[in-house]
XYZ file of C-alpha atoms in Angstrom:
566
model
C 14.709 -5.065 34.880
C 15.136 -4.150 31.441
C 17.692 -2.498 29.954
C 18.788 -0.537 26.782
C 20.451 -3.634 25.087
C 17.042 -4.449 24.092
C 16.114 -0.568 22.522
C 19.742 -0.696 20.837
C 19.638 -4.439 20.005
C 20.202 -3.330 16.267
C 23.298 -1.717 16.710
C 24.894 -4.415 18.460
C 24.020 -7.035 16.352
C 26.773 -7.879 13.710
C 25.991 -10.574 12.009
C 24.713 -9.128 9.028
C 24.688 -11.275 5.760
C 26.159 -9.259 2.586
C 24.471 -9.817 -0.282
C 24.572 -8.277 -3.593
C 22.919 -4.888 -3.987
C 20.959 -3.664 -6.800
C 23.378 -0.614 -7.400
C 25.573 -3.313 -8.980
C 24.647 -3.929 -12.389
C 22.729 -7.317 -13.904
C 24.701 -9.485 -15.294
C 23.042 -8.957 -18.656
C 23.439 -5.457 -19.365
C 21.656 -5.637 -22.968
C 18.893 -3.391 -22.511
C 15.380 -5.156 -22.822
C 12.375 -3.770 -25.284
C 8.948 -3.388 -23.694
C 6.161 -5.223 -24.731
C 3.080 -4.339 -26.370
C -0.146 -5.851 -26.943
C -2.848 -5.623 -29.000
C -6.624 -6.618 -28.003
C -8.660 -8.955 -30.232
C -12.021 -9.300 -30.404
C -13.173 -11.801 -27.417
C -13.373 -15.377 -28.300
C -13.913 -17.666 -25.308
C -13.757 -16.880 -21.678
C -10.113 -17.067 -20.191
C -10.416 -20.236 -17.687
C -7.638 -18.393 -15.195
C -8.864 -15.445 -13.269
C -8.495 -12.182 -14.501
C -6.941 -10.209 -11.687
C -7.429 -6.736 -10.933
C -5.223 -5.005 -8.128
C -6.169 -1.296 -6.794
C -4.175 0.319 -4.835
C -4.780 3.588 -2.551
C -2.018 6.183 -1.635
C -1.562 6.023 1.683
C -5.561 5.723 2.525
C -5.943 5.933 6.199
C -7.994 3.024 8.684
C -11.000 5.315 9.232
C -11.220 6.776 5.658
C -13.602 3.622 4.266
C -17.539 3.777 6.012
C -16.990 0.115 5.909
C -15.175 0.146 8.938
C -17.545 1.612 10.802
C -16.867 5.280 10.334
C -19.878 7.729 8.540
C -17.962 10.778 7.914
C -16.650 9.747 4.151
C -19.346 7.174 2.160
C -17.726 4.583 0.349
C -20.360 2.547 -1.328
C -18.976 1.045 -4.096
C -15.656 -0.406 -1.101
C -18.603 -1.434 0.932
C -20.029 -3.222 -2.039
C -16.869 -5.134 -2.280
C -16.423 -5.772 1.412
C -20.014 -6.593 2.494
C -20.087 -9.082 -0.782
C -16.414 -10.463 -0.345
C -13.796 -10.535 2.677
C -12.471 -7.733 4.623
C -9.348 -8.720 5.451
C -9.231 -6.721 8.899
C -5.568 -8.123 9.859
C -3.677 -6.697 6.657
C -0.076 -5.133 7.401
C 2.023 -3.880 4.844
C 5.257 -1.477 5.264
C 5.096 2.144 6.176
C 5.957 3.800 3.065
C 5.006 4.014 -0.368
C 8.354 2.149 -2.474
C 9.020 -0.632 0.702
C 5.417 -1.513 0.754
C 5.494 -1.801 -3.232
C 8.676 -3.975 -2.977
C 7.084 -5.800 -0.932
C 4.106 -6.305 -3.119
C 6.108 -6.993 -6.854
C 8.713 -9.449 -4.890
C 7.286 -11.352 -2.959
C 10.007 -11.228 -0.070
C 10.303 -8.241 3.374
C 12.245 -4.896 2.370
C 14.916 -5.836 4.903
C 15.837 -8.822 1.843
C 16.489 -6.539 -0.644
C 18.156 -3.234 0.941
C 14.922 -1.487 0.754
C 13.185 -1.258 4.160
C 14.459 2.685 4.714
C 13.082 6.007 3.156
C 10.624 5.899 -0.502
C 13.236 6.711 -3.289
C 13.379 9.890 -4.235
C 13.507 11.523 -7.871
C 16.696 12.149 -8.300
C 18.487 8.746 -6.441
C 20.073 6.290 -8.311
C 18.278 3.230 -6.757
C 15.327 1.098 -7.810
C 14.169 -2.464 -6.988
C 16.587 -4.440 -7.845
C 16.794 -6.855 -10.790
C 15.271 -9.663 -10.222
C 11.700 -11.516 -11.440
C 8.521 -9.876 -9.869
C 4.792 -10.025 -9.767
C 3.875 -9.249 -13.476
C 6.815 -11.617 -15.124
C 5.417 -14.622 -12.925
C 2.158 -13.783 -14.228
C 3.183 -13.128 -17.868
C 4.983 -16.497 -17.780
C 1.097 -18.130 -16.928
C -0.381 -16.432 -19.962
C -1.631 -13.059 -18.863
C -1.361 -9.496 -20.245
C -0.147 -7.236 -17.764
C -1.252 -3.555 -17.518
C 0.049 -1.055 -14.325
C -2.163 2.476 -14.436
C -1.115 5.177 -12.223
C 1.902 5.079 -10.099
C 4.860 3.216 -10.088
C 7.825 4.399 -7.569
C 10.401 1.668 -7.829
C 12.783 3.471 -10.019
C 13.628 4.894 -13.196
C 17.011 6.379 -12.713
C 17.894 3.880 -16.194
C 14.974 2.914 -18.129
C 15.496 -1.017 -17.209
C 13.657 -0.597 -14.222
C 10.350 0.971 -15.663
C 7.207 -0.569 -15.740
C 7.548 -2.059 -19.644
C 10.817 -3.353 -19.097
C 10.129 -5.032 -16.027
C 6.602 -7.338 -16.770
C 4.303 -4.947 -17.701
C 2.519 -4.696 -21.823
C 1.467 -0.960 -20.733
C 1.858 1.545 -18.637
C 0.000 5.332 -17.952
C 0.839 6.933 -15.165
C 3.660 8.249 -13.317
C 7.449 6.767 -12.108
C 7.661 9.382 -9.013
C 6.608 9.346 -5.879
C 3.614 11.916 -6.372
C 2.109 14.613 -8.686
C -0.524 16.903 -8.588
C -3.885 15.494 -9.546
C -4.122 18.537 -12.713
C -1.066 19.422 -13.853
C 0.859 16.271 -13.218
C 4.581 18.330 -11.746
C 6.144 16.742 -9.256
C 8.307 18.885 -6.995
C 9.602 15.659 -5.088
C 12.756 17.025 -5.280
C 11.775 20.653 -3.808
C 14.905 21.347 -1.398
C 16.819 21.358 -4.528
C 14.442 23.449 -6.302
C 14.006 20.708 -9.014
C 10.506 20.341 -10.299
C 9.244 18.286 -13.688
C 6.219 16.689 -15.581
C 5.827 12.749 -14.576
C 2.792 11.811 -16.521
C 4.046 8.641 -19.210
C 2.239 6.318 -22.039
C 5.059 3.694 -21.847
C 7.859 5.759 -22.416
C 6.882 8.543 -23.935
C 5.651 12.171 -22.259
C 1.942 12.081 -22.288
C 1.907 15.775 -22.703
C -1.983 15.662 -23.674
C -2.934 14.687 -20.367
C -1.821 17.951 -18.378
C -5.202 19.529 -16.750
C -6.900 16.414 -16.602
C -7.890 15.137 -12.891
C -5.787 12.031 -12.076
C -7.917 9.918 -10.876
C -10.661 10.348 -13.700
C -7.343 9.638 -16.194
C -6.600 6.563 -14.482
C -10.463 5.658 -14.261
C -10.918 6.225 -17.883
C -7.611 4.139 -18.540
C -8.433 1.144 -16.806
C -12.189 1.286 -18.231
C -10.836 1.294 -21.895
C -8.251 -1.507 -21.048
C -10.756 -3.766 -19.715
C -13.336 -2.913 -22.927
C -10.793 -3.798 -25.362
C -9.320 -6.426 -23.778
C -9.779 -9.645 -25.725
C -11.120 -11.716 -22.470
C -10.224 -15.321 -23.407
C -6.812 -13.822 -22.217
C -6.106 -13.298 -18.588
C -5.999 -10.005 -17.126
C -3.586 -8.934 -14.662
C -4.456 -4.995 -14.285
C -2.464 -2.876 -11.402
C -4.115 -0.011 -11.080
C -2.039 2.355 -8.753
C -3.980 5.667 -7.209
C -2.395 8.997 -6.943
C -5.243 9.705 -4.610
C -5.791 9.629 -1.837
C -1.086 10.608 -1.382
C -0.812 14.639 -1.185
C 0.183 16.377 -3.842
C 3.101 19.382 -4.251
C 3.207 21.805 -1.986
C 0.559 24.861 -2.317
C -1.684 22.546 -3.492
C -1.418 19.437 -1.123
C -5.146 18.611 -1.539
C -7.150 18.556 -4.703
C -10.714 17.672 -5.924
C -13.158 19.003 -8.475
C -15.246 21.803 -6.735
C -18.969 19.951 -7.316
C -17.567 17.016 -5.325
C -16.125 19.015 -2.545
C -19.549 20.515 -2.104
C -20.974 17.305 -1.249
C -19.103 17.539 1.938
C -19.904 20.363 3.522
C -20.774 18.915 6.611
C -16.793 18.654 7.184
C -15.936 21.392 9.362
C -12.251 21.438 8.417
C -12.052 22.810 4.699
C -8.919 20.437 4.261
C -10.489 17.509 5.467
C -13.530 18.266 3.165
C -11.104 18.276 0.023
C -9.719 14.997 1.257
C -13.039 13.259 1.006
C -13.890 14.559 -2.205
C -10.539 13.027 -3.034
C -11.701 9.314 -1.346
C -15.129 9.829 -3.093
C -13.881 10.011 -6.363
C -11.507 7.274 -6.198
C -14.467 4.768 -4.535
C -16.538 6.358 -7.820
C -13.433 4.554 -9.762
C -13.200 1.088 -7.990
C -17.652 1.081 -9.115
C -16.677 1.881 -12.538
C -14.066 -0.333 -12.810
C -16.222 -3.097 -11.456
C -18.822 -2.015 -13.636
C -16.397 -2.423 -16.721
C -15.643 -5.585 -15.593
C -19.251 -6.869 -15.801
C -20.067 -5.194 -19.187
C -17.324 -7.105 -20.667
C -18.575 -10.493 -19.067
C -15.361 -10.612 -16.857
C -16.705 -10.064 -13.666
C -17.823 -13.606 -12.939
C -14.353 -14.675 -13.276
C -12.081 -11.921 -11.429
C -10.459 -11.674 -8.594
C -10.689 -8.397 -7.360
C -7.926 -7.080 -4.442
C -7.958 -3.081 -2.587
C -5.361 -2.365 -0.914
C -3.574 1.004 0.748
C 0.127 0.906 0.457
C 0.575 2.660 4.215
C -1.391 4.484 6.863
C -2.007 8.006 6.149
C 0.152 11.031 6.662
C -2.243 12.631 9.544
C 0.516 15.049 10.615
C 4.009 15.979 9.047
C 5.795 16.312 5.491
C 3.229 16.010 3.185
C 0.182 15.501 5.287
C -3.098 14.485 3.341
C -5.650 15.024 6.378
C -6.249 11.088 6.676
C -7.218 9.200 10.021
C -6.154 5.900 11.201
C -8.761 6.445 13.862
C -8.574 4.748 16.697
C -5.086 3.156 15.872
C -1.882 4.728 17.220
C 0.683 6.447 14.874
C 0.936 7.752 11.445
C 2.701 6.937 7.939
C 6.382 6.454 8.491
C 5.678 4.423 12.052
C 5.138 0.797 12.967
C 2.619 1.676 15.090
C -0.268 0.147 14.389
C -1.778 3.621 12.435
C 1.152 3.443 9.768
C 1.406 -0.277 8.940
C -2.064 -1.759 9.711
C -4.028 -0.787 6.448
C -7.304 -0.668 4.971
C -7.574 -4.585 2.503
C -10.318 -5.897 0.912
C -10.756 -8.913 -1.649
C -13.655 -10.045 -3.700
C -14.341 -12.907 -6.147
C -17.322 -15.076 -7.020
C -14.544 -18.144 -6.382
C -14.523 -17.499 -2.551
C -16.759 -20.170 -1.045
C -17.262 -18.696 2.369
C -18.167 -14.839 2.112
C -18.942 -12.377 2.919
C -17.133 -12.138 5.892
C -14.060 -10.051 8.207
C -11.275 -12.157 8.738
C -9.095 -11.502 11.458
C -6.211 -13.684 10.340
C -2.695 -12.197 9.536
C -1.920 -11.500 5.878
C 0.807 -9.237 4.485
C 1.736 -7.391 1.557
C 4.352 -9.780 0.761
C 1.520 -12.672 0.637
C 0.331 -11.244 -2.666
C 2.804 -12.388 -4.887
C 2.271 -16.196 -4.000
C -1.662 -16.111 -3.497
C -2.342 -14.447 -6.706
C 0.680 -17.047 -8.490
C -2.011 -19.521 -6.799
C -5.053 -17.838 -8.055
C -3.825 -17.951 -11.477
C -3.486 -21.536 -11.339
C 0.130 -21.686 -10.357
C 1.721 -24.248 -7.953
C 3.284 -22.600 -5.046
C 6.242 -24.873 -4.810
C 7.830 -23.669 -8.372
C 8.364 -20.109 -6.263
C 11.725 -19.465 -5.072
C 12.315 -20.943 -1.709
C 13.278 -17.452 -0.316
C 9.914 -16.018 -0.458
C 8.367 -14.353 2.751
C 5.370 -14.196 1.464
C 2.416 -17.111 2.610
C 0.287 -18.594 0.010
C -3.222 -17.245 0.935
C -4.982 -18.661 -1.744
C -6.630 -21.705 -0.295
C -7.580 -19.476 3.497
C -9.283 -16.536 0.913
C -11.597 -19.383 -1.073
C -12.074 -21.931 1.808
C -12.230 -19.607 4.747
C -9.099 -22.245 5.979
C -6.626 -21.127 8.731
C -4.202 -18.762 7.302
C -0.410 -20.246 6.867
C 0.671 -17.109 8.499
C 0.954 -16.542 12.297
C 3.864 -13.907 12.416
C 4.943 -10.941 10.428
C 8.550 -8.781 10.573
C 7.098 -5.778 10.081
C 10.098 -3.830 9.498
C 13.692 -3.650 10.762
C 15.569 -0.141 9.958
C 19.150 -0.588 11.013
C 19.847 3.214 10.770
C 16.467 4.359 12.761
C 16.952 2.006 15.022
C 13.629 0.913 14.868
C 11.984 -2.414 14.563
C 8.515 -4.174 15.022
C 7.153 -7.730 14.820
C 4.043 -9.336 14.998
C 3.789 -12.993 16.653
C 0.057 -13.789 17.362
C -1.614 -11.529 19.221
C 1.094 -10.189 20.379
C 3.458 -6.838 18.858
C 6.959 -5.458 19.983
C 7.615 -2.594 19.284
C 11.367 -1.244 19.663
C 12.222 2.865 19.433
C 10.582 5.736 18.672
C 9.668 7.699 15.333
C 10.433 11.505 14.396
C 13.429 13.318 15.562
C 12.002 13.227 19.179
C 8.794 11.035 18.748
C 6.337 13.867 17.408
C 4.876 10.710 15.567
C 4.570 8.281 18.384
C 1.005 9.653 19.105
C -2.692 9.537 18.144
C -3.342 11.766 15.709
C -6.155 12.538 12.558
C -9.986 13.041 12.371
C -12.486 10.835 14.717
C -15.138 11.055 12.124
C -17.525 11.028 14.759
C -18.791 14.676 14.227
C -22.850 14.755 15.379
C -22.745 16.741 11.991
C -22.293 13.309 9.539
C -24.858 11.862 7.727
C -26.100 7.940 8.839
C -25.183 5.573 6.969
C -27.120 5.318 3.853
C -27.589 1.791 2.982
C -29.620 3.001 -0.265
C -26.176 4.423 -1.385
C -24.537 1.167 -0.865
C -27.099 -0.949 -2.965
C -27.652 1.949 -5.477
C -23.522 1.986 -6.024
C -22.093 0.377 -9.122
C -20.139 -2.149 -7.692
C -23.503 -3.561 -5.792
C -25.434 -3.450 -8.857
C -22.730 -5.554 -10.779
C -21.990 -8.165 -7.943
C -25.447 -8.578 -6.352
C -29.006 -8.873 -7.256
C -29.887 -9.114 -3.210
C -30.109 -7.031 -0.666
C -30.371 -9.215 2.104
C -26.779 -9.249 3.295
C -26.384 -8.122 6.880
C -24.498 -4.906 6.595
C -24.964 -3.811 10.255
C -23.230 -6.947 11.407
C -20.723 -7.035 9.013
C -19.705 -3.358 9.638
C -20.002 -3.915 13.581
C -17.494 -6.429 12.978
C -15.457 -4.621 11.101
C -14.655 -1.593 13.480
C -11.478 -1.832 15.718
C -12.426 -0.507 19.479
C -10.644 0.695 22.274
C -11.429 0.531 25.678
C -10.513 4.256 26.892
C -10.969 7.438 26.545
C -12.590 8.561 23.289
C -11.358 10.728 20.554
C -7.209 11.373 20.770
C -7.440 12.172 24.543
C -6.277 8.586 25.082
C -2.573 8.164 25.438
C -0.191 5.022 26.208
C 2.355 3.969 29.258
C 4.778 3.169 26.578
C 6.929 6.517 24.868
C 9.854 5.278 23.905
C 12.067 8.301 22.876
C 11.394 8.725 26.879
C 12.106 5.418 28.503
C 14.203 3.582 25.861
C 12.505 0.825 26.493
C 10.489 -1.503 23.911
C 6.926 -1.615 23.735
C 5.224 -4.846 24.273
C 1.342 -5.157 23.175
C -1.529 -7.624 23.195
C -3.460 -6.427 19.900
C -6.289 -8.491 20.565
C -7.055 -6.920 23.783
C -5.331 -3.436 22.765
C -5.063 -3.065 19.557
C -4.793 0.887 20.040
C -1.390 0.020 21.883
C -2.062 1.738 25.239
C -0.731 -0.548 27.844
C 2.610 -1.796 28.062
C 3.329 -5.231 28.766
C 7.099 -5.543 28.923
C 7.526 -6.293 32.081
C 4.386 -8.639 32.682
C 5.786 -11.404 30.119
C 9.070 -11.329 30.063
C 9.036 -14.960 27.931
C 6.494 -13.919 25.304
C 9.611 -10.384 24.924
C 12.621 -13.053 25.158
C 10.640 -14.968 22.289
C 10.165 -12.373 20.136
C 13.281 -11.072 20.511
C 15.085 -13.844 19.101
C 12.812 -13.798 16.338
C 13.512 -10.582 15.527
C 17.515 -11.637 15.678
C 16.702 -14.306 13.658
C 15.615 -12.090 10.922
C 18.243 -9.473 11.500
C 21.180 -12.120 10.604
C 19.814 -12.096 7.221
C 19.209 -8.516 6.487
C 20.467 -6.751 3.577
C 21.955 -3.370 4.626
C 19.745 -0.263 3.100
C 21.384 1.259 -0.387
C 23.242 3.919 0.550
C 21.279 7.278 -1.071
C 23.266 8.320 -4.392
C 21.491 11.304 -5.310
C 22.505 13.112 -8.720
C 20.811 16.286 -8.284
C 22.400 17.915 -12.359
C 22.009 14.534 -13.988
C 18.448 13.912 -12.688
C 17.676 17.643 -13.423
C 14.284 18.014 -15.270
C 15.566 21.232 -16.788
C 17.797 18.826 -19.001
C 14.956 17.051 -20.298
C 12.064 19.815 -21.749
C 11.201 19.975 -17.642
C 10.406 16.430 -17.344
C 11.635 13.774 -15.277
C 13.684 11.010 -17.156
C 15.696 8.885 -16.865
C 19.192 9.869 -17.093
C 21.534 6.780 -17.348
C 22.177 4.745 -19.747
């Protein structure tokens, strides 16, 4: 009954809209000065929200115990989610620079060219020009401060963080480093390796040895304590951890927190959780910050991962999306169905899991909202929903669909539309990555959950004085089950580097995607189908890679990476 037309629906279709790419150049080509700040004492509190977005590196579903899972403690997460709203419905793209378009615009990859591979070190591509997140903000009256990683490009020096929005930036413009040394070997094929650790623009040099997620910790908690408060904060602090660093060393913790693991059979697995321990220790210390400045009772606070996690393949990390299907770099449910959390004293109706759809592209118009901004003065060509008003009122979301990605030269596409998910080709060369794959954490060996480590955590301590919130419930809730066989035994009708067919799911009854549907509702297909043509008329095609291997060369630049046009 069906046929391939639907598996190679993307090659057929022609009616692509050309729009300008970002390779071209802005039409003003005078090169902008960053911006820098300087705190005052605090005067009166800010009336806007101060908003403080964390994001993890490619975190994986099961890697938080507030999901349901003991194997890695997360108190200080829990303490947000058991005291705010776990936002158990959050998709976002499957890598690390289209989920962070995504995120600063506003608007799907497929808009701007940049729904295909993360950019790599030596490409000439970035996001293109245009206003983002921190600009919208800036324009409301807030400082703006990114920590930790950036990834959108860097190839000129336009398109880093302080000339694009932000007052400040420490961290890193690559895709990776390693957590002590801070050399990033992103481009290894080409035997290029460099230093990618940056105050603003220049090298921070003084930083090499020091563990990455402690530097970004330490940054954030000094920005917040000097921050003169009856400004609005807008502070983007972007992990390295939980993402794998170079290769050698693809895991690293300090020693006296991988010892408090040792329960974890798998030595690799036990460095990973060291690695999700110590950035949970950050989010309590941030939070912590927060309240010692008399901030906290006016924040917004958001956690987010950018993608699932890496289980198997190029720089694996050891992560589980446990009991979802797939793996970064899929739409399966495993690489694009992510780990979300908000908290604020303004929400009227929490704590709480909410099951309504939200994307990464929502951000940019709920937080304009949060801020005090009127949704309306946004371009008309967002894709993002204004989730303001669902977050604080617990009020039916504005979303009910989500493109989750269209990749014209994969082949592959997925969309969500209610409860129901197509799914169209397959993912690695010959669909190594169209299984179920990472860590149960359901080893007899784990500890129970230790609900003393939740209310002893920092974050509890600075958002609650009770302890009467119903953890077990909330956490039952939380958990995504499957009816089948347990651990990654189970396995699904639908392989599509097999039959060529799509993959048609009802998440609410299956959200591990076992049982294929296709042929049992042929209307709900038809209608998501022409959805998905809908949105493929107005996709930008992907950037063609320009790589420039001896001008991106960190060997030119005292072994750094740099940018390298003017």
């Amino acid at each position: 009954m069906l046929t391939t037309k639907y598996y190679f629906f993307l090659m057929l279709m022609v009616t692509t809209r050309v729009q300008q790419t970002h390779q071209q150049q802005p039409q003003n080509t005078t090169t902008p000065q960053p911006t820098v700040t300087t705190s005052l004492p605090p005067t009166t509190p800010s009336s806007k929200p101060h908003i403080i977005l964390i994001i993890a590196d490619e975190l994986g579903w099961n890697d938080v115990s507030f999901h349901g899972a003991d194997q890695i403690p997360t108190p200080n997460l829990d303490a947000l989610a058991y005291n705010g709203i776990i936002l158990n419905n959050y998709y976002t793209q499957s890598s690390c620079t289209p989920s962070r378009s995504a995120l600063m615009t506003g608007r799907y990859p497929i808009h701007l060219g940049m729904q295909g591979l993360p950019l790599s070190s030596a490409e000439r591509r970035a996001l293109p020009p245009g206003k983002i997140l921190p600009e919208y903000l800036k324009d409301m009256g807030y400082e703006t401060r990114i920590v930790g990683k950036w990834h959108l490009g860097f190839y000129k020096k336009q398109f880093t963080p302080t000339f694009r929005g932000f007052d400040s930036h420490l961290g890193y413009w690559t895709g990776f480093t390693s957590y002590y040394d801070h050399m990033s070997d992103s481009e290894k094929h080409h035997q290029m390796t460099g230093y990618d650790f940056r105050r603003n623009m220049d090298v921070a040099w003084d930083l090499a040895g020091k563990y990455a997620t402690d530097v970004f910790t330490n940054e954030s908690v000094r920005i917040i304590q000097e921050h003169n408060s009856s400004t609005p904060l807008f502070l983007y602090l972007c992990h390295l951890a939980v993402h794998a660093g170079n290769e050698g060393k693809l895991l690293e913790a300090p020693q006296e927190e991988i010892e408090k693991f040792s329960y974890i059979s798998d030595p690799n697995r036990r460095t990973y959780a060291a690695m999700v321990s110590k950035m949970d220790e950050s989010v309590g210390s941030v939070v912590e910050a927060l309240k010692a400045k008399g901030m906290l009772n006016n924040s917004v606070v958001v956690f987010i991962s950018d993608n699932g996690a890496p289980s198997v393949g190029d720089y694996r990390n050891w992560g589980s999306n446990f009991p979802l299907r797939g793996n970064k770099k899929t739409l399966w449910e495993g690489g694009v169905r992510v780990v979300g959390l908000t908290w604020s004293p303004l929400f009227k109706s929490s704590p709480r899991v909410s099951n309504q759809l939200m994307h990464v592209s929502d951000w940019l118009p709920t937080l304009y909202s949060a801020a005090g901004g009127v949704a309306s003065n946004l371009p008309e060509n967002l894709d993002g929903f204004d989730q303001w008003n669902s977050l604080v009122n617990d009020e039916k979301s504005p979303r009910t669909e989500v493109l989750i990605n269209i990749d014209e030269k994969d082949k592959t596409a997925a969309y969500r539309f209610g409860e129901w998910k197509l799914v169209i080709g397959f993912f690695g060369d010959h669909g190594e990555l169209d299984g179920y794959y990472g860590e149960s954490g359901q080893d007899v060996f784990n500890p129970p959950y230790n609900v003393s480590l939740l209310f002893n955590s920092a974050a509890w301590k600075s958002i609650s004085d009770e302890n009467d919130t119903d953890v077990s419930h909330l956490r039952e809730m939380a958990k995504v089950s499957c009816d089948n066989k347990g651990g990654y035994e189970r396995s699904s009708d639908c392989n599509p580097y097999e039959t060529k067919t799509p993959c048609l799911f009802n998440l609410h009854e299956d959200p591990c995607e076992t049982t294929n549907l296709v042929t049992s509702y042929p209307q709900i297909l038809s209608t998501i189908y022409r959805l998905l043509q809908d949105q493929r008329s107005t996709l930008v095609p992907q950037h063609y890679f320009d790589f420039d291997f001896e001008g991106a060369n960190p060997l030119k630049f005292n072994n750094t990476w740099t940018p390298w046009m003017v």
